[in-house]
DNA sequence: GTCTATACAAAGATAGAC
DNA sequence: GTCTATCTTTGTATAGAC
């Protein structure tokens, strides 16, 4: 593997585990097996390294990665929505660094406009994705067109928070929560 | 005001705005108007100061502070639930440092067992509080007894995440979200 | 209870050799 | 592309005077 990617991968897990501030370039350099100044050859500062990581992660978790609108039909809509969500939850469970790093981005975004923009973009991709998906559901006749925006906001908020709570090992019934949320969203449909 | 409280109050807003690591004791001392070593007279370390703050904040946001079960009757149940939630949301909007600091605790809790316990205790106070409240609602006949636990988890998760998103200025319709969430929770009740 | 002065460690970053 | 050596800053924390 190239040094560049090695640095990124190492930074990925170190930032996730220790947080941005508590991860020093020395630590990263040591784990990669190079010297500290070598990092500066690839990244002009610690901040720039962090941004690069942010972009890579945001790219990996876009809405379309988990929810593919073309797979949703009138007969499988609810199941498909549940299933895609569960896959997403499972993915995050498999790589806890994901959620930890995302949390780290969230907290840094309150102090860094550039990070905030990236985080917001991800959240909006979910909001708009869910809204489009529900709109598709309306045209399929699996739900009414009421409160679509709020419903999309709810799905976004819930799937995101499930992720957060999981990484804190809060003992909620995550699968049950998601199923419940989906069924409530689609409820009161059908004639 | 006593120096002790002055330090706590100053630390409160500085930790909230800059985060734990980026807030130095020098900054706190300067803002309070004392010297750095003076802080050590009251708090044996920066960590201890942070713990003290954590306890104070957790105490201020317990479930009972916002939701008083005795005020819920058969006729006002839904309205009351909506109203208490909105009050909570408004409270957090009035003091953004609240949410920011809570976020800070959340992130630190992934690396510090002591903090994790406090954070979990707060979340559980909401989970158990909502469950008891819904149980009360069942005996009042305003909702069925199905899925009480999941419903309580949902209310907890949603009100918490509303708070998070608000502090990031994500443009969701927070009042609408909470109303929708409450109405879905109580839906399918009544005969 | 609060100060000045200081010890000590570690961080981010740069200069310049190889 | 990677190194050694070093600069500069800042942090937490302590000793001891007042």
CSV table of C-alpha atoms (C1' of nucleotides) in Angstrom, one decimal:
chain,number,residue,atom,x,y,z
A,1,UNK,CA,0.0,0.0,0.0
A,2,UNK,CA,1.1,3.5,-0.7
A,3,UNK,CA,2.3,5.6,2.2
A,4,UNK,CA,-0.4,8.1,1.5
A,5,UNK,CA,-3.2,5.5,2.0
A,6,UNK,CA,-1.3,4.0,4.9
A,7,UNK,CA,-1.4,7.4,6.7
A,8,UNK,CA,-5.1,7.8,5.9
A,9,UNK,CA,-6.0,4.4,7.2
A,10,UNK,CA,-4.0,4.7,10.4
A,11,UNK,CA,-5.3,8.2,11.0
A,12,UNK,CA,-8.8,6.8,10.5
A,13,UNK,CA,-8.6,4.4,13.4
A,14,UNK,CA,-6.5,6.6,15.6
A,15,UNK,CA,-8.8,9.6,15.3
A,16,UNK,CA,-11.8,7.4,15.8
A,17,UNK,CA,-10.4,5.8,19.0
A,18,UNK,CA,-8.7,8.8,20.6
A,19,UNK,CA,-10.4,11.8,19.0
A,20,UNK,CA,-8.9,14.5,17.0
A,21,UNK,CA,-7.0,16.4,19.7
A,22,UNK,CA,-5.7,13.4,21.5
A,23,UNK,CA,-4.2,11.9,18.4
A,24,UNK,CA,-0.8,13.4,17.6
A,25,UNK,CA,1.0,13.2,14.4
A,26,UNK,CA,3.8,11.4,16.3
A,27,UNK,CA,1.3,8.6,17.1
A,28,UNK,CA,0.3,8.3,13.5
A,29,UNK,CA,3.8,8.4,12.3
A,30,UNK,CA,4.9,5.7,14.8
A,31,UNK,CA,2.1,3.4,13.9
A,32,UNK,CA,2.7,3.8,10.2
A,33,UNK,CA,6.4,3.3,10.7
A,34,UNK,CA,7.6,6.6,9.4
A,35,UNK,CA,8.8,9.8,11.0
A,36,UNK,CA,6.7,12.7,11.8
A,37,UNK,CA,8.0,15.1,9.1
A,38,UNK,CA,7.2,12.5,6.5
A,39,UNK,CA,3.5,13.1,7.1
A,40,UNK,CA,4.0,16.7,6.1
A,41,UNK,CA,5.2,15.6,2.7
A,42,UNK,CA,1.6,14.3,2.1
A,43,UNK,CA,-0.5,16.5,4.2
A,44,UNK,CA,0.4,20.2,4.8
A,45,UNK,CA,-1.1,20.1,8.3
A,46,UNK,CA,-3.0,17.9,10.8
A,47,UNK,CA,-6.1,19.8,9.9
A,48,UNK,CA,-5.7,19.0,6.2
A,49,UNK,CA,-5.3,15.3,7.0
A,50,UNK,CA,-8.5,15.4,9.0
A,51,UNK,CA,-10.4,17.1,6.1
A,52,UNK,CA,-9.1,14.4,3.7
A,53,UNK,CA,-10.4,11.8,6.1
A,54,UNK,CA,-13.7,13.5,6.4
A,55,UNK,CA,-14.2,13.6,2.6
A,56,UNK,CA,-13.4,9.9,2.3
A,57,UNK,CA,-15.8,8.9,5.0
A,58,UNK,CA,-18.7,11.1,3.8
A,59,UNK,CA,-18.3,9.6,0.4
A,60,UNK,CA,-18.7,6.1,1.9
A,61,UNK,CA,-21.9,6.7,3.7
A,62,UNK,CA,-24.1,8.5,1.2
A,63,UNK,CA,-27.7,7.6,1.2
A,64,UNK,CA,-27.5,5.8,-2.2
A,65,UNK,CA,-25.0,3.4,-0.7
A,66,UNK,CA,-27.7,1.8,1.4
A,67,UNK,CA,-31.0,2.7,-0.1
A,68,UNK,CA,-31.5,2.1,-3.8
A,69,UNK,CA,-34.8,3.5,-4.9
A,70,UNK,CA,-35.1,1.3,-7.9
A,71,UNK,CA,-35.4,-1.8,-5.7
A,72,UNK,CA,-38.6,-0.6,-4.1
A,73,UNK,CA,-41.9,-1.9,-5.5
A,74,UNK,CA,-45.4,-1.8,-4.2
A,75,UNK,CA,-45.2,-5.3,-2.8
A,76,UNK,CA,-41.9,-5.1,-1.1
A,77,UNK,CA,-41.8,-1.4,0.0
A,78,UNK,CA,-42.0,-1.8,3.8
A,79,UNK,CA,-39.7,-4.8,3.9
A,80,UNK,CA,-37.2,-3.2,1.6
A,81,UNK,CA,-37.1,-0.1,3.8
A,82,UNK,CA,-36.6,-2.2,6.9
A,83,UNK,CA,-34.0,-4.3,5.3
A,84,UNK,CA,-31.9,-1.5,3.9
A,85,UNK,CA,-31.9,0.2,7.3
A,86,UNK,CA,-30.9,-3.0,9.1
A,87,UNK,CA,-28.1,-3.5,6.6
A,88,UNK,CA,-26.9,0.0,7.4
A,89,UNK,CA,-27.1,-0.6,11.2
A,90,UNK,CA,-25.2,-3.8,10.7
A,91,UNK,CA,-22.5,-2.2,8.7
A,92,UNK,CA,-21.9,0.3,11.4
A,93,UNK,CA,-21.9,-2.4,14.0
A,94,UNK,CA,-19.2,-4.2,12.0
A,95,UNK,CA,-16.9,-1.2,12.0
A,96,UNK,CA,-17.3,0.8,15.2
A,97,UNK,CA,-14.7,3.3,14.0
A,98,UNK,CA,-17.2,4.5,11.5
A,99,UNK,CA,-19.6,5.8,14.1
A,100,UNK,CA,-16.9,7.1,16.4
A,101,UNK,CA,-15.2,9.1,13.7
A,102,UNK,CA,-18.6,10.4,12.5
A,103,UNK,CA,-19.2,11.6,16.1
A,104,UNK,CA,-15.9,13.2,16.0
A,105,UNK,CA,-16.8,15.1,12.9
A,106,UNK,CA,-20.0,16.1,14.4
A,107,UNK,CA,-18.4,17.7,17.4
A,108,UNK,CA,-15.7,19.4,15.4
A,109,UNK,CA,-18.4,20.7,13.1
A,110,UNK,CA,-19.6,23.0,15.9
A,111,UNK,CA,-16.3,24.8,15.7
A,112,UNK,CA,-15.3,24.5,12.1
A,113,UNK,CA,-17.5,25.7,9.3
A,114,UNK,CA,-15.8,23.6,6.7
A,115,UNK,CA,-16.6,20.4,8.6
A,116,UNK,CA,-20.1,21.5,9.3
A,117,UNK,CA,-20.8,21.9,5.6
A,118,UNK,CA,-19.7,18.3,5.0
A,119,UNK,CA,-21.7,16.9,7.8
A,120,UNK,CA,-24.8,18.8,6.8
A,121,UNK,CA,-24.4,17.5,3.2
A,122,UNK,CA,-24.5,14.0,4.4
A,123,UNK,CA,-27.6,14.6,6.6
A,124,UNK,CA,-29.3,16.3,3.7
A,125,UNK,CA,-28.5,13.5,1.4
A,126,UNK,CA,-30.5,11.3,3.7
A,127,UNK,CA,-33.3,13.7,4.2
A,128,UNK,CA,-33.7,14.2,0.4
A,129,UNK,CA,-33.2,10.6,-0.3
A,130,UNK,CA,-35.9,9.5,2.2
A,131,UNK,CA,-38.2,12.1,0.8
A,132,UNK,CA,-37.7,11.0,-2.7
A,133,UNK,CA,-38.2,7.4,-1.6
A,134,UNK,CA,-41.4,8.2,0.2
A,135,UNK,CA,-42.6,10.1,-2.8
A,136,UNK,CA,-42.0,7.0,-4.8
A,137,UNK,CA,-44.0,5.1,-2.3
A,138,UNK,CA,-46.9,7.5,-2.7
A,139,UNK,CA,-46.9,6.9,-6.5
A,140,UNK,CA,-46.8,3.2,-5.8
A,141,UNK,CA,-49.8,3.7,-3.4
A,142,UNK,CA,-48.1,2.3,-0.3
A,143,UNK,CA,-48.6,5.5,1.7
A,144,UNK,CA,-50.5,8.7,1.6
A,145,UNK,CA,-48.8,11.9,0.7
A,146,UNK,CA,-49.3,13.6,4.0
A,147,UNK,CA,-46.4,15.0,6.0
A,148,UNK,CA,-43.8,13.6,3.7
A,149,UNK,CA,-41.2,16.0,4.7
A,150,UNK,CA,-41.7,15.4,8.4
A,151,UNK,CA,-41.7,11.7,7.8
A,152,UNK,CA,-38.4,11.9,5.9
A,153,UNK,CA,-36.9,14.0,8.7
A,154,UNK,CA,-38.0,11.4,11.2
A,155,UNK,CA,-36.4,8.5,9.3
A,156,UNK,CA,-33.2,10.5,9.0
A,157,UNK,CA,-33.1,11.5,12.6
A,158,UNK,CA,-33.8,8.0,13.8
A,159,UNK,CA,-31.4,6.0,11.7
A,160,UNK,CA,-28.7,8.5,12.6
A,161,UNK,CA,-29.4,8.4,16.3
A,162,UNK,CA,-29.5,4.6,16.3
A,163,UNK,CA,-26.0,4.7,15.0
A,164,UNK,CA,-25.0,7.1,17.8
A,165,UNK,CA,-26.5,5.1,20.6
A,166,UNK,CA,-25.0,1.9,19.3
A,167,UNK,CA,-21.5,3.3,19.5
A,168,UNK,CA,-22.2,4.2,23.1
A,169,UNK,CA,-23.5,0.7,23.8
A,170,UNK,CA,-26.8,2.0,25.0
A,171,UNK,CA,-28.9,-1.1,25.3
A,172,UNK,CA,-31.8,-0.2,23.0
A,173,UNK,CA,-33.6,-2.7,20.7
A,174,UNK,CA,-32.3,-1.2,17.5
A,175,UNK,CA,-33.9,-3.5,15.1
A,176,UNK,CA,-37.2,-3.2,16.8
A,177,UNK,CA,-36.9,0.5,16.8
A,178,UNK,CA,-36.2,0.7,13.1
A,179,UNK,CA,-39.0,-1.7,12.3
A,180,UNK,CA,-41.4,0.3,14.5
A,181,UNK,CA,-40.3,3.5,12.9
A,182,UNK,CA,-40.8,2.2,9.4
A,183,UNK,CA,-44.2,0.7,10.1
A,184,UNK,CA,-45.4,3.9,11.7
A,185,UNK,CA,-44.2,5.9,8.8
A,186,UNK,CA,-46.1,3.7,6.3
A,187,UNK,CA,-49.1,3.3,8.6
A,188,UNK,CA,-52.6,4.5,7.7
A,189,UNK,CA,-51.9,4.0,4.1
A,190,UNK,CA,-53.8,1.5,1.9
A,191,UNK,CA,-57.5,1.6,1.4
B,1,UNK,CA,-20.4,35.0,43.5
B,2,UNK,CA,-17.9,32.6,45.1
B,3,UNK,CA,-14.8,31.8,43.1
B,4,UNK,CA,-15.7,28.2,43.0
B,5,UNK,CA,-19.0,28.9,41.2
B,6,UNK,CA,-17.3,31.4,39.0
B,7,UNK,CA,-14.8,28.9,37.8
B,8,UNK,CA,-17.6,26.4,37.2
B,9,UNK,CA,-19.7,28.9,35.2
B,10,UNK,CA,-16.8,30.0,33.2
B,11,UNK,CA,-15.6,26.5,32.5
B,12,UNK,CA,-19.2,25.7,31.5
B,13,UNK,CA,-19.3,28.1,28.6
B,14,UNK,CA,-15.7,27.7,27.6
B,15,UNK,CA,-15.8,23.9,27.5
B,16,UNK,CA,-19.1,24.2,25.5
B,17,UNK,CA,-17.7,26.6,23.0
B,18,UNK,CA,-14.2,25.2,22.5
B,19,UNK,CA,-14.4,21.6,23.7
B,20,UNK,CA,-12.5,20.0,26.5
B,21,UNK,CA,-9.1,19.7,24.9
B,22,UNK,CA,-9.0,23.2,23.4
B,23,UNK,CA,-10.0,24.8,26.6
B,24,UNK,CA,-6.9,25.4,28.8
B,25,UNK,CA,-6.9,26.2,32.4
B,26,UNK,CA,-5.1,29.5,31.5
B,27,UNK,CA,-8.1,30.5,29.5
B,28,UNK,CA,-10.5,29.8,32.3
B,29,UNK,CA,-8.3,31.6,34.8
B,30,UNK,CA,-8.0,34.6,32.6
B,31,UNK,CA,-11.7,34.9,32.1
B,32,UNK,CA,-12.4,34.4,35.8
B,33,UNK,CA,-9.8,37.0,36.6
B,34,UNK,CA,-7.6,34.8,38.7
B,35,UNK,CA,-4.3,33.0,38.1
B,36,UNK,CA,-3.9,29.5,36.9
B,37,UNK,CA,-2.7,27.9,40.1
B,38,UNK,CA,-5.7,29.4,41.9
B,39,UNK,CA,-7.9,26.9,40.1
B,40,UNK,CA,-5.9,24.0,41.6
B,41,UNK,CA,-7.0,25.2,45.0
B,42,UNK,CA,-10.6,24.3,44.1
B,43,UNK,CA,-10.1,21.5,41.6
B,44,UNK,CA,-7.3,19.1,41.8
B,45,UNK,CA,-7.0,18.7,38.1
B,46,UNK,CA,-8.7,19.7,34.8
B,47,UNK,CA,-10.4,16.3,34.7
B,48,UNK,CA,-11.9,16.8,38.1
B,49,UNK,CA,-13.3,20.2,37.1
B,50,UNK,CA,-14.8,18.5,34.0
B,51,UNK,CA,-16.4,15.8,36.2
B,52,UNK,CA,-17.9,18.4,38.5
B,53,UNK,CA,-19.4,20.2,35.6
B,54,UNK,CA,-20.8,16.9,34.2
B,55,UNK,CA,-22.6,16.2,37.5
B,56,UNK,CA,-24.1,19.7,37.6
B,57,UNK,CA,-25.4,19.5,34.1
B,58,UNK,CA,-26.8,16.0,34.4
B,59,UNK,CA,-28.6,17.1,37.4
B,60,UNK,CA,-30.2,19.9,35.6
B,61,UNK,CA,-31.7,17.9,32.7
B,62,UNK,CA,-33.2,14.9,34.4
B,63,UNK,CA,-36.5,13.7,32.9
B,64,UNK,CA,-38.5,14.9,35.9
B,65,UNK,CA,-37.3,18.5,35.3
B,66,UNK,CA,-39.4,18.6,32.1
B,67,UNK,CA,-42.0,15.9,32.3
B,68,UNK,CA,-44.1,15.7,35.5
B,69,UNK,CA,-46.2,12.6,35.4
B,70,UNK,CA,-48.9,13.9,37.8
B,71,UNK,CA,-49.9,16.6,35.3
B,72,UNK,CA,-51.0,14.1,32.8
B,73,UNK,CA,-54.7,13.3,32.6
B,74,UNK,CA,-56.9,11.4,30.2
B,75,UNK,CA,-58.1,14.6,28.5
B,76,UNK,CA,-54.8,16.4,28.2
B,77,UNK,CA,-52.3,13.6,27.7
B,78,UNK,CA,-51.3,14.2,24.1
B,79,UNK,CA,-51.2,17.9,24.5
B,80,UNK,CA,-49.2,17.7,27.7
B,81,UNK,CA,-46.7,15.4,26.1
B,82,UNK,CA,-46.2,17.7,23.2
B,83,UNK,CA,-46.0,20.7,25.4
B,84,UNK,CA,-43.4,19.4,27.8
B,85,UNK,CA,-41.3,18.3,24.9
B,86,UNK,CA,-41.6,21.7,23.3
B,87,UNK,CA,-40.6,23.4,26.5
B,88,UNK,CA,-37.5,21.2,26.7
B,89,UNK,CA,-36.6,22.0,23.1
B,90,UNK,CA,-37.1,25.7,23.8
B,91,UNK,CA,-35.0,25.5,26.9
B,92,UNK,CA,-32.1,24.1,24.9
B,93,UNK,CA,-32.6,26.7,22.2
B,94,UNK,CA,-32.3,29.4,24.8
B,95,UNK,CA,-29.0,28.1,26.1
B,96,UNK,CA,-27.0,26.6,23.2
B,97,UNK,CA,-24.1,25.8,25.6
B,98,UNK,CA,-26.3,23.1,27.1
B,99,UNK,CA,-26.4,21.0,24.0
B,100,UNK,CA,-22.8,21.7,23.0
B,101,UNK,CA,-21.5,20.6,26.4
B,102,UNK,CA,-23.8,17.5,26.4
B,103,UNK,CA,-22.3,16.7,23.0
B,104,UNK,CA,-18.9,17.1,24.5
B,105,UNK,CA,-19.8,14.7,27.3
B,106,UNK,CA,-21.1,12.2,24.7
B,107,UNK,CA,-17.8,12.2,22.8
B,108,UNK,CA,-15.7,12.0,25.9
B,109,UNK,CA,-17.8,9.2,27.2
B,110,UNK,CA,-16.5,6.9,24.4
B,111,UNK,CA,-13.1,7.2,26.1
B,112,UNK,CA,-13.9,7.6,29.7
B,113,UNK,CA,-15.9,5.0,31.6
B,114,UNK,CA,-16.9,7.5,34.4
B,115,UNK,CA,-18.4,9.9,31.9
B,116,UNK,CA,-20.1,7.1,30.0
B,117,UNK,CA,-21.9,6.0,33.2
B,118,UNK,CA,-23.2,9.6,33.8
B,119,UNK,CA,-24.4,10.0,30.2
B,120,UNK,CA,-26.1,6.6,30.3
B,121,UNK,CA,-27.8,7.4,33.5
B,122,UNK,CA,-29.4,10.5,32.0
B,123,UNK,CA,-30.5,8.6,28.9
B,124,UNK,CA,-32.0,5.8,31.1
B,125,UNK,CA,-33.8,8.4,33.2
B,126,UNK,CA,-35.6,9.4,30.0
B,127,UNK,CA,-36.2,5.9,28.8
B,128,UNK,CA,-37.7,4.8,32.1
B,129,UNK,CA,-39.5,8.1,32.6
B,130,UNK,CA,-41.2,7.8,29.2
B,131,UNK,CA,-42.0,4.2,29.8
B,132,UNK,CA,-43.7,5.0,33.2
B,133,UNK,CA,-45.5,7.9,31.5
B,134,UNK,CA,-46.8,5.7,28.7
B,135,UNK,CA,-47.8,3.1,31.3
B,136,UNK,CA,-49.7,5.8,33.1
B,137,UNK,CA,-51.3,6.6,29.7
B,138,UNK,CA,-52.4,3.0,29.3
B,139,UNK,CA,-54.1,3.0,32.7
B,140,UNK,CA,-55.8,6.3,31.6
B,141,UNK,CA,-56.9,4.6,28.4
B,142,UNK,CA,-55.3,7.0,26.0
B,143,UNK,CA,-53.1,4.3,24.3
B,144,UNK,CA,-52.9,0.6,24.1
B,145,UNK,CA,-50.2,-1.3,26.0
B,146,UNK,CA,-48.4,-2.6,22.9
B,147,UNK,CA,-44.7,-2.0,22.3
B,148,UNK,CA,-44.4,0.3,25.3
B,149,UNK,CA,-40.7,-0.2,25.6
B,150,UNK,CA,-40.0,0.5,21.9
B,151,UNK,CA,-42.2,3.6,22.0
B,152,UNK,CA,-40.4,4.9,25.1
B,153,UNK,CA,-37.1,4.3,23.3
B,154,UNK,CA,-38.4,6.2,20.3
B,155,UNK,CA,-39.4,9.2,22.3
B,156,UNK,CA,-36.1,9.2,24.1
B,157,UNK,CA,-34.1,8.9,20.9
B,158,UNK,CA,-36.1,11.6,19.1
B,159,UNK,CA,-36.1,14.3,21.7
B,160,UNK,CA,-32.3,13.7,22.2
B,161,UNK,CA,-31.5,13.9,18.5
B,162,UNK,CA,-33.7,17.0,18.0
B,163,UNK,CA,-31.5,18.6,20.5
B,164,UNK,CA,-28.4,17.5,18.7
B,165,UNK,CA,-29.5,18.7,15.3
B,166,UNK,CA,-30.6,22.0,16.7
B,167,UNK,CA,-27.2,22.7,18.0
B,168,UNK,CA,-25.8,22.0,14.5
B,169,UNK,CA,-28.4,24.4,13.1
B,170,UNK,CA,-29.7,21.6,10.8
B,171,UNK,CA,-32.9,23.1,9.4
B,172,UNK,CA,-35.5,20.6,10.5
B,173,UNK,CA,-39.0,21.4,11.6
B,174,UNK,CA,-38.4,20.5,15.2
B,175,UNK,CA,-41.8,21.3,16.6
B,176,UNK,CA,-43.5,19.5,13.8
B,177,UNK,CA,-41.2,16.5,14.3
B,178,UNK,CA,-42.1,16.2,18.0
B,179,UNK,CA,-45.8,16.7,17.4
B,180,UNK,CA,-45.7,14.0,14.7
B,181,UNK,CA,-43.7,11.7,16.9
B,182,UNK,CA,-46.1,12.1,19.9
B,183,UNK,CA,-49.2,11.6,17.7
B,184,UNK,CA,-47.8,8.5,16.2
B,185,UNK,CA,-46.9,7.1,19.6
B,186,UNK,CA,-50.5,7.6,20.9
B,187,UNK,CA,-52.1,6.7,17.6
B,188,UNK,CA,-54.4,3.7,17.2
B,189,UNK,CA,-55.6,4.1,20.8
B,190,UNK,CA,-59.1,5.0,21.7
B,191,UNK,CA,-62.0,2.8,21.0
C,1,DG,C1',-7.1,31.8,49.1
C,2,DT,C1',-4.4,33.6,45.7
C,3,DC,C1',-0.2,34.9,43.8
C,4,DT,C1',4.8,34.6,41.0
C,5,DA,C1',7.9,31.6,39.2
C,6,DT,C1',9.1,27.6,37.3
C,7,DA,C1',9.4,22.5,36.1
C,8,DC,C1',8.4,19.4,32.7
C,9,DA,C1',6.3,17.1,28.8
C,10,DA,C1',4.5,17.1,24.4
C,11,DA,C1',2.4,19.2,20.7
C,12,DG,C1',2.6,21.2,15.6
C,13,DA,C1',5.6,22.6,12.4
C,14,DT,C1',10.1,23.8,9.7
C,15,DA,C1',15.1,23.6,7.9
C,16,DG,C1',18.1,21.2,5.6
C,17,DA,C1',20.9,16.8,4.8
C,18,DC,C1',20.6,12.5,2.2
D,1,DG,C1',10.4,10.7,0.0
D,2,DT,C1',12.2,10.3,4.2
D,3,DC,C1',15.2,11.4,7.7
D,4,DT,C1',17.5,14.0,12.1
D,5,DA,C1',17.6,18.0,14.6
D,6,DT,C1',15.5,21.8,16.3
D,7,DC,C1',12.2,25.8,17.0
D,8,DT,C1',8.2,27.6,19.2
D,9,DT,C1',4.3,27.3,21.8
D,10,DT,C1',1.4,25.7,25.1
D,11,DG,C1',-0.2,22.6,28.1
D,12,DT,C1',-0.8,20.6,33.2
D,13,DA,C1',0.9,20.8,37.5
D,14,DT,C1',3.8,22.1,41.7
D,15,DA,C1',6.8,25.0,45.2
D,16,DG,C1',6.8,28.4,48.0
D,17,DA,C1',5.9,33.5,49.1
D,18,DC,C1',2.3,36.6,50.9
